[in-house]
Tab-separated table of C-alpha atoms in Angstrom:
chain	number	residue	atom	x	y	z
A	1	UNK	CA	95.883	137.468	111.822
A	2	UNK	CA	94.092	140.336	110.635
A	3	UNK	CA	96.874	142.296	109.156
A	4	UNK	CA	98.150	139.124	107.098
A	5	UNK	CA	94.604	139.255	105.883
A	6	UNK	CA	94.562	142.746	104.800
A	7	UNK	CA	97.545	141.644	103.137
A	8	UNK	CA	96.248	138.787	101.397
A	9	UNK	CA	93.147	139.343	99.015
A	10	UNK	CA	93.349	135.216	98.010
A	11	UNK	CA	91.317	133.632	100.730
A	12	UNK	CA	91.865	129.950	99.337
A	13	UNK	CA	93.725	127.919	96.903
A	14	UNK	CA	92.526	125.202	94.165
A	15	UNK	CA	95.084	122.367	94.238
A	16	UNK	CA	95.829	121.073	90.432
A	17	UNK	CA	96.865	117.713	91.746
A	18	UNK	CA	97.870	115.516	89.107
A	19	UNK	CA	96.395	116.859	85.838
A	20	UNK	CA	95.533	113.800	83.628
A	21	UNK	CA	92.729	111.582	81.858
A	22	UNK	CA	89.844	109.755	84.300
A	23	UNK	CA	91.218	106.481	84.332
A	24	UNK	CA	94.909	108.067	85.493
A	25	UNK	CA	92.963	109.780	88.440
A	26	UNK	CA	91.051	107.093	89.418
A	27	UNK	CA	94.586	104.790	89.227
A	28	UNK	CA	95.964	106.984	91.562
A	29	UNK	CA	93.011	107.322	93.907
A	30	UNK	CA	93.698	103.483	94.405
A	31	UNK	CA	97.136	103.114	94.570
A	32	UNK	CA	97.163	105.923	97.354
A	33	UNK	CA	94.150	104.885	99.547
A	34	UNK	CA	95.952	101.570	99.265
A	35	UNK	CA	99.348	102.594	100.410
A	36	UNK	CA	97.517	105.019	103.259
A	37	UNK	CA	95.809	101.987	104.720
A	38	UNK	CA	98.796	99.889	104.527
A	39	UNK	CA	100.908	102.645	106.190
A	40	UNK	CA	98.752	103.305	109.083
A	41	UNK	CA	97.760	99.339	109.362
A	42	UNK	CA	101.322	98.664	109.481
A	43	UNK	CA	102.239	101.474	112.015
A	44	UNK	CA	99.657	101.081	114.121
A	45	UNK	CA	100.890	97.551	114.254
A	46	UNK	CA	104.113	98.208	115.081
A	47	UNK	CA	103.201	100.570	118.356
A	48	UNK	CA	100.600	97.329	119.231
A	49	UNK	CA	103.363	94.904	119.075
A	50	UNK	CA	105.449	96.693	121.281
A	51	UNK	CA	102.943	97.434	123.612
A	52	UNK	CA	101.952	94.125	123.832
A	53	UNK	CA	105.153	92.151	123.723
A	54	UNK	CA	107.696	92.964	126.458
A	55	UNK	CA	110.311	91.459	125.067
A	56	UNK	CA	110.070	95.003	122.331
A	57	UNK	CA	110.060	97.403	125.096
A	58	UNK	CA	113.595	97.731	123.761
A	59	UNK	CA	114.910	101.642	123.160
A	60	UNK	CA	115.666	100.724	119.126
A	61	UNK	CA	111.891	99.443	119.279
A	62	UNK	CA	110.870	102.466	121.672
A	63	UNK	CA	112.215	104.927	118.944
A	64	UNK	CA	110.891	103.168	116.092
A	65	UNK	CA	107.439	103.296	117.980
A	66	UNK	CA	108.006	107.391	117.983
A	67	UNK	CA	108.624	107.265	114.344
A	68	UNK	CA	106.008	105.168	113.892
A	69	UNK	CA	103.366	107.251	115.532
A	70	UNK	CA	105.005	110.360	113.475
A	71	UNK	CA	104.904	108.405	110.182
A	72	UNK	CA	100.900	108.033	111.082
A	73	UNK	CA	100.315	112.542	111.224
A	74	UNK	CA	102.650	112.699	108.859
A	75	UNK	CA	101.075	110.957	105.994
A	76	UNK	CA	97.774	111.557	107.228
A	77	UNK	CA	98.077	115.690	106.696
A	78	UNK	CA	98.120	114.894	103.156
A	79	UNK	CA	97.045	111.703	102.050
A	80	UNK	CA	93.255	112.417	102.434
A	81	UNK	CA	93.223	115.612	101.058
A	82	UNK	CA	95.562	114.053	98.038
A	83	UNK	CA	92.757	111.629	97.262
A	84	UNK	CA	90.214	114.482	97.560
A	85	UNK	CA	91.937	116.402	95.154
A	86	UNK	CA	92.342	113.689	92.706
A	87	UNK	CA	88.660	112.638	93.153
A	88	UNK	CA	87.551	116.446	92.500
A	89	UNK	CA	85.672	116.475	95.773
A	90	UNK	CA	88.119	118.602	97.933
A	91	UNK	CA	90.222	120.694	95.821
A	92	UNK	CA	90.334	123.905	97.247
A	93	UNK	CA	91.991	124.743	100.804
A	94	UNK	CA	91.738	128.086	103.098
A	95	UNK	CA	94.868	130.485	103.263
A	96	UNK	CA	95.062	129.482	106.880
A	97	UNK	CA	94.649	125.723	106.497
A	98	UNK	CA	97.002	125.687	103.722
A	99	UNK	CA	99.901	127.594	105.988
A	100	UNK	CA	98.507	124.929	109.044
A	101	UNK	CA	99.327	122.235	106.390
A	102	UNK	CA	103.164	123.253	105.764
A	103	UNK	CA	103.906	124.031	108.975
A	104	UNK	CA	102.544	121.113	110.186
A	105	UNK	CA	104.772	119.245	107.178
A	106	UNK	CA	107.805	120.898	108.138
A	107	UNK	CA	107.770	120.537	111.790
A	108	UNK	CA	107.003	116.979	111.435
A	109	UNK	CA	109.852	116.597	108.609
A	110	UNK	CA	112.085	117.757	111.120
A	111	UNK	CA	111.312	115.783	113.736
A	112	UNK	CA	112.086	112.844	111.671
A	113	UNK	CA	115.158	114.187	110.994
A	114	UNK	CA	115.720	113.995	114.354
A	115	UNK	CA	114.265	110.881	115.265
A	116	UNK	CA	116.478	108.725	112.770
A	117	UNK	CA	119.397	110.374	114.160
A	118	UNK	CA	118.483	108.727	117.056
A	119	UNK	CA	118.150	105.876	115.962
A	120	UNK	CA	121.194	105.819	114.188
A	121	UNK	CA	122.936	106.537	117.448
A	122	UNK	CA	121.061	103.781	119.077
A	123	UNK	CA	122.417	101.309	116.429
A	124	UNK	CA	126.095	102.506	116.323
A	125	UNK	CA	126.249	102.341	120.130
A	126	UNK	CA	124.528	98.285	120.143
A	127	UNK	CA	127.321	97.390	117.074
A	128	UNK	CA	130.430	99.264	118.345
A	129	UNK	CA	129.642	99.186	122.076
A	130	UNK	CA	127.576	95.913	122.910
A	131	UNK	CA	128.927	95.411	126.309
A	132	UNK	CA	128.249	98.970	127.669
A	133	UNK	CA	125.424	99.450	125.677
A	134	UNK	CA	122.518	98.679	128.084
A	135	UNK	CA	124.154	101.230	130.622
A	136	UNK	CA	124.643	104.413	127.841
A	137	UNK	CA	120.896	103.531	126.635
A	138	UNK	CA	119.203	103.416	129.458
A	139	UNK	CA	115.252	104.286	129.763
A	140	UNK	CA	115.654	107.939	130.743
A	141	UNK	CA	118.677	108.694	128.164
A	142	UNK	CA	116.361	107.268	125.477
A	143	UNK	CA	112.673	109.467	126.776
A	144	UNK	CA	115.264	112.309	127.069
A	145	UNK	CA	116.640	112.263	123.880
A	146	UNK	CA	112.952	111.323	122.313
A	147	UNK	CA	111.528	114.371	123.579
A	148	UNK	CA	114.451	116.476	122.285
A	149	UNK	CA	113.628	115.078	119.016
A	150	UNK	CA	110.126	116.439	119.335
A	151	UNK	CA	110.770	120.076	120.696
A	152	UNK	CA	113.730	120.446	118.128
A	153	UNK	CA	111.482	120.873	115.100
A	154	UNK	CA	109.947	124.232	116.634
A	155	UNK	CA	113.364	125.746	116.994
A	156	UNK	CA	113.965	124.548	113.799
A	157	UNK	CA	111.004	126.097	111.495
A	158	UNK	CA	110.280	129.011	113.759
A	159	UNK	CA	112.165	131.627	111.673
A	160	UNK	CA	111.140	129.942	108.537
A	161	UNK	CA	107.604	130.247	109.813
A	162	UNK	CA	107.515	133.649	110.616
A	163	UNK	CA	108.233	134.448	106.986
A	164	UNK	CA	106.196	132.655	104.925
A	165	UNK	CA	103.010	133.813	107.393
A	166	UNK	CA	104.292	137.317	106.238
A	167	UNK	CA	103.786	136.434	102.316
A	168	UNK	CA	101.505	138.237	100.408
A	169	UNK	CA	99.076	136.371	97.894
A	170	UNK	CA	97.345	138.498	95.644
A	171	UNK	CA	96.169	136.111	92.939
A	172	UNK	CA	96.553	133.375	90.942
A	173	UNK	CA	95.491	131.081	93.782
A	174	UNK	CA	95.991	127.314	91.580
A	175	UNK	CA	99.056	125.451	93.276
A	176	UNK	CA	100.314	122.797	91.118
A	177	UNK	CA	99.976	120.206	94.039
A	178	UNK	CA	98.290	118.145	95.816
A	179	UNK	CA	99.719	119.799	99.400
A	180	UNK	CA	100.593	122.961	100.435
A	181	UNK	CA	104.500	123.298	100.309
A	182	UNK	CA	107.267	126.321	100.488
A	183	UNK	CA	107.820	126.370	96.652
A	184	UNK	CA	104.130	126.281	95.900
A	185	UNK	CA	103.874	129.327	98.158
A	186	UNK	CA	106.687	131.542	97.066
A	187	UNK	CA	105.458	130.678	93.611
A	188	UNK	CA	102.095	131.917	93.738
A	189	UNK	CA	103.304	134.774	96.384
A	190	UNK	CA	103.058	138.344	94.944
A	191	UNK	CA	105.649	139.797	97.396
A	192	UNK	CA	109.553	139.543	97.541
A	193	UNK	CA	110.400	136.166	98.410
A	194	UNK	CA	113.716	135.923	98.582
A	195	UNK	CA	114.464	136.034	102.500
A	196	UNK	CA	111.966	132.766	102.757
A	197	UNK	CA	114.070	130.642	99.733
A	198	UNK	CA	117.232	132.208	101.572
A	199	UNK	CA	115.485	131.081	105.147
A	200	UNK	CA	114.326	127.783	103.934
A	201	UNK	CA	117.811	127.032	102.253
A	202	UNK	CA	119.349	127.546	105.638
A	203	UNK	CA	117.128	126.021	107.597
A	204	UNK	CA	117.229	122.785	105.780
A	205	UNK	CA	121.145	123.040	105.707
A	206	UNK	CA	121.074	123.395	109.623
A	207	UNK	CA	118.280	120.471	110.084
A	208	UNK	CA	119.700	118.323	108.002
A	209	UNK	CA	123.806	118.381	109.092
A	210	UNK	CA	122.767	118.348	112.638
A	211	UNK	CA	120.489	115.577	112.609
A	212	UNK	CA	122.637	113.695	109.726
A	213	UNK	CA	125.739	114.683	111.193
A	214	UNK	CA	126.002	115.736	114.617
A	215	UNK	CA	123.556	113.724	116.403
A	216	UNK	CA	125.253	110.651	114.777
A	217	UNK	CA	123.972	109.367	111.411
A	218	UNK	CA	126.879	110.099	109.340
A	219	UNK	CA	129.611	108.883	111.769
A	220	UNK	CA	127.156	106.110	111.997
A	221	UNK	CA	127.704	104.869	108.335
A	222	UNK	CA	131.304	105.381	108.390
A	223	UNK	CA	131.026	103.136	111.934
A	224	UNK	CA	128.510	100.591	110.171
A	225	UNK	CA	131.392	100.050	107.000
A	226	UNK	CA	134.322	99.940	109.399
A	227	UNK	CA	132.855	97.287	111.959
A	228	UNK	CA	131.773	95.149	109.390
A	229	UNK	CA	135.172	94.746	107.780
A	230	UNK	CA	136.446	94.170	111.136
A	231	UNK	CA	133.958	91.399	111.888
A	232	UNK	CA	135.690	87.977	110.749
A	233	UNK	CA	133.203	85.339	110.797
A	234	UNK	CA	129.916	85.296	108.428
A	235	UNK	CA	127.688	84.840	111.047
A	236	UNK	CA	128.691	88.455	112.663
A	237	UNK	CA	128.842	89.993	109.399
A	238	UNK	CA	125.162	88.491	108.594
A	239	UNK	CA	123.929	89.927	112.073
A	240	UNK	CA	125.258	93.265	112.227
A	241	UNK	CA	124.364	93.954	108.590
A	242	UNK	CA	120.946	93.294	109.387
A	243	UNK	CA	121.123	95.606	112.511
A	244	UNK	CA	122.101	98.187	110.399
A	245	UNK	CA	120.557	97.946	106.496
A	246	UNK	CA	116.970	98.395	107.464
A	247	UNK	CA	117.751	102.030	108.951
A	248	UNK	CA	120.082	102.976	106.257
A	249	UNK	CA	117.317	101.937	103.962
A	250	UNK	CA	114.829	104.428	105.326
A	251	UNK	CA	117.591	107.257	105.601
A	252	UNK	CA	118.490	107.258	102.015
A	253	UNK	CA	115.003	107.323	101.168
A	254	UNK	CA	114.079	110.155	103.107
A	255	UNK	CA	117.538	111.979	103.182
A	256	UNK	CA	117.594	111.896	99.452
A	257	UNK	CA	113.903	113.286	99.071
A	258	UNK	CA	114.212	116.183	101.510
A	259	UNK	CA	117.837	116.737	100.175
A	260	UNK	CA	116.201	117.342	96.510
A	261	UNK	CA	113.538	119.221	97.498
A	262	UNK	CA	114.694	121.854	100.189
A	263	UNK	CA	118.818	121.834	99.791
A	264	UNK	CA	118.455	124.317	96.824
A	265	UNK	CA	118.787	127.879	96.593
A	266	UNK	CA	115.510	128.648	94.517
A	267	UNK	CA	112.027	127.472	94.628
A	268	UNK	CA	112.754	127.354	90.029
A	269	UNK	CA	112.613	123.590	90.167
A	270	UNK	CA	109.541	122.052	88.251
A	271	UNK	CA	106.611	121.463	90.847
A	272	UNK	CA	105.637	118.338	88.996
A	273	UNK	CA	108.894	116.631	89.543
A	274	UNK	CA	108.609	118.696	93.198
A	275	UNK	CA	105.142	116.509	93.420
A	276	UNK	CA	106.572	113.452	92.208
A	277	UNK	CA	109.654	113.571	95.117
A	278	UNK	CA	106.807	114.518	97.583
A	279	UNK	CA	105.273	110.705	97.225
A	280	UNK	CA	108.660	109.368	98.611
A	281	UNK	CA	108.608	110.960	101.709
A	282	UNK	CA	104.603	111.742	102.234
A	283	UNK	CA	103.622	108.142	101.046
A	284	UNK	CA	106.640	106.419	100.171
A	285	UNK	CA	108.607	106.416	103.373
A	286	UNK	CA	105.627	106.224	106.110
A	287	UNK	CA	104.640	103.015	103.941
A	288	UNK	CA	108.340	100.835	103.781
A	289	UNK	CA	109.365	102.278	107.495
A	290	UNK	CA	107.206	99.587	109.423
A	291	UNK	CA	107.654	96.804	107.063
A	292	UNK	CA	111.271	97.529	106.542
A	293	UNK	CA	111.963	97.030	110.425
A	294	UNK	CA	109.742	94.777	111.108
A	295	UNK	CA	110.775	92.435	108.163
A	296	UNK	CA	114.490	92.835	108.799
A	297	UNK	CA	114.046	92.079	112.782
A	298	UNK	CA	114.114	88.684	114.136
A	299	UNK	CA	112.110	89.411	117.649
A	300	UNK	CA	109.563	91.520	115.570
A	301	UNK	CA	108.743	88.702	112.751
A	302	UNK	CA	108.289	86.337	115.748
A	303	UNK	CA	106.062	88.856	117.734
A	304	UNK	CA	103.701	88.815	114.261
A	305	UNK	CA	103.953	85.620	114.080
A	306	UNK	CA	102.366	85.150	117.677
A	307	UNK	CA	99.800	87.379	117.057
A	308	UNK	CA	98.181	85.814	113.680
């Protein structure tokens, strides 16, 4: 808006990326176009397969199809320009593309939040309820609760939102990263920013206990540990262990990354161990998510299987 603009005498930032000798850039460069192909080859997959293969069109497969198609924004809001930056081709961004760029970041971070609630539900009701489960998860429970997923993250980022478009940036402009990202921003901010770490501290609290806790994913766990002692033959403890260790996989990733990096009260951490936790869930996670599920799930390794 104009009046943020009056506001705002820097009109673009210069991403520092990851400081360091050619041959450490160019390493980089590689290992994350690598990883981005693999993480949109895989995810792409994933939403094929299902599409393809009836036999999928199965709620934990039509969730994981939503994160997978997530996973694919996600990493894709930052990757490029990550590799740009590293490369020394693209490392400046506009004010307004860089505030596009985090809340774009957060709103998708939230709705995974969200969406591996879900699925954590999803499994906890096919382990603890397998008779009944087909009628609680029917098609319309599971597109209902799918698109609350998605229109949860604007709730959730709205207020936080509001005040870091209301920031002030009046010079330096050089974020150390390779994406635009709260602390980078109250960092480099020239204005009072203490109602956006207090915002941002809250916000993450609320996203993360009601997608981690109320939705289902914590009562989950203490449901995964408690059915498998119950269980008495090896056979049921080898099948409902592999229900539920790919997901718990992929939360503890993700969990622990946006845990470390938002469920703080200052933005004081270092922003190159901030960049470094960033991978994990901007690289890291998209990357593992399809070939954790896939790899763990019978029906899905046969579905690949048919179509190579």
């Amino acid at each position: 808006s104009t009046e943020t603009e009056n506001r705002t005498s820097v009109q673009e930032f210069i991403f520092r990326g990851f400081p360091g000798t050619w041959y450490f850039r160019t390493s980089l460069v590689v290992l994350f176009s690598v990883m981005y192909v693999l993480t949109i080859v895989g995810n792409v997959s994933i939403i094929a397969l299902v599409w393809i293969h009836p036999w999928l069109q199965t709620p934990m497969y039509f969730f994981l199809c939503n994160l997978s198609f997530l996973e694919i924004w996600y990493t894709t809001a930052c990757v490029p320009k990550a590799i740009g930056v590293m490369l020394g081709t693209s490392q400046t961004i506009s004010f307004t593309v860089c505030i596009l760029q985090l809340f774009f970041l957060l709103s998708m971070g939230s709705t995974e939040c969200f969406l591996l609630a879900a699925m954590a539900y999803d499994r906890y009701l096919a382990i603890c309820h397998p008779l009944r489960y087909s009628s609680l998860m029917t098609n319309a429970f599971c597109a209902q609760l799918a698109l609350l997923c998605w229109l949860c993250r604007f709730l959730a980022i709205f207020v936080l939102a509001s005040l870091i478009s209301r920031l002030s940036f009046c010079g330096p402009n050089i974020i150390n990263h390779f994406l635009c990202d709260v602390d980078s921003c109250i960092v480099l901010s020239c204005t009072d920013t203490s109602p956006v770490e207090l915002a941002t501290f809250i916000v993450s609290i609320i996203v993360i206990m009601v997608s981690y806790d109320l939705l289902g994913s914590l009562p989950t766990l203490i449901f995964y540990d408690s059915m498998i002692l119950r269980i008495p033959s090896a056979q049921g403890w080898q099948k409902a262990f592999s229900t539920c260790s790919a997901h718990l996989t992929v939360v503890t990733i993700w969990y622990g990354s946006i845990i470390f990096l938002y469920l703080k009260p200052s933005a004081q951490n270092s922003l190159d161990l901030n960049k470094t936790i960033n991978i994990f869930n901007t690289i890291v996670t998209p990357l593992l998510t399809p070939f954790i599920y896939t790899l763990r799930n019978k029906e899905a390794k046969e579905a690949l299987g048919k179509a190579f």
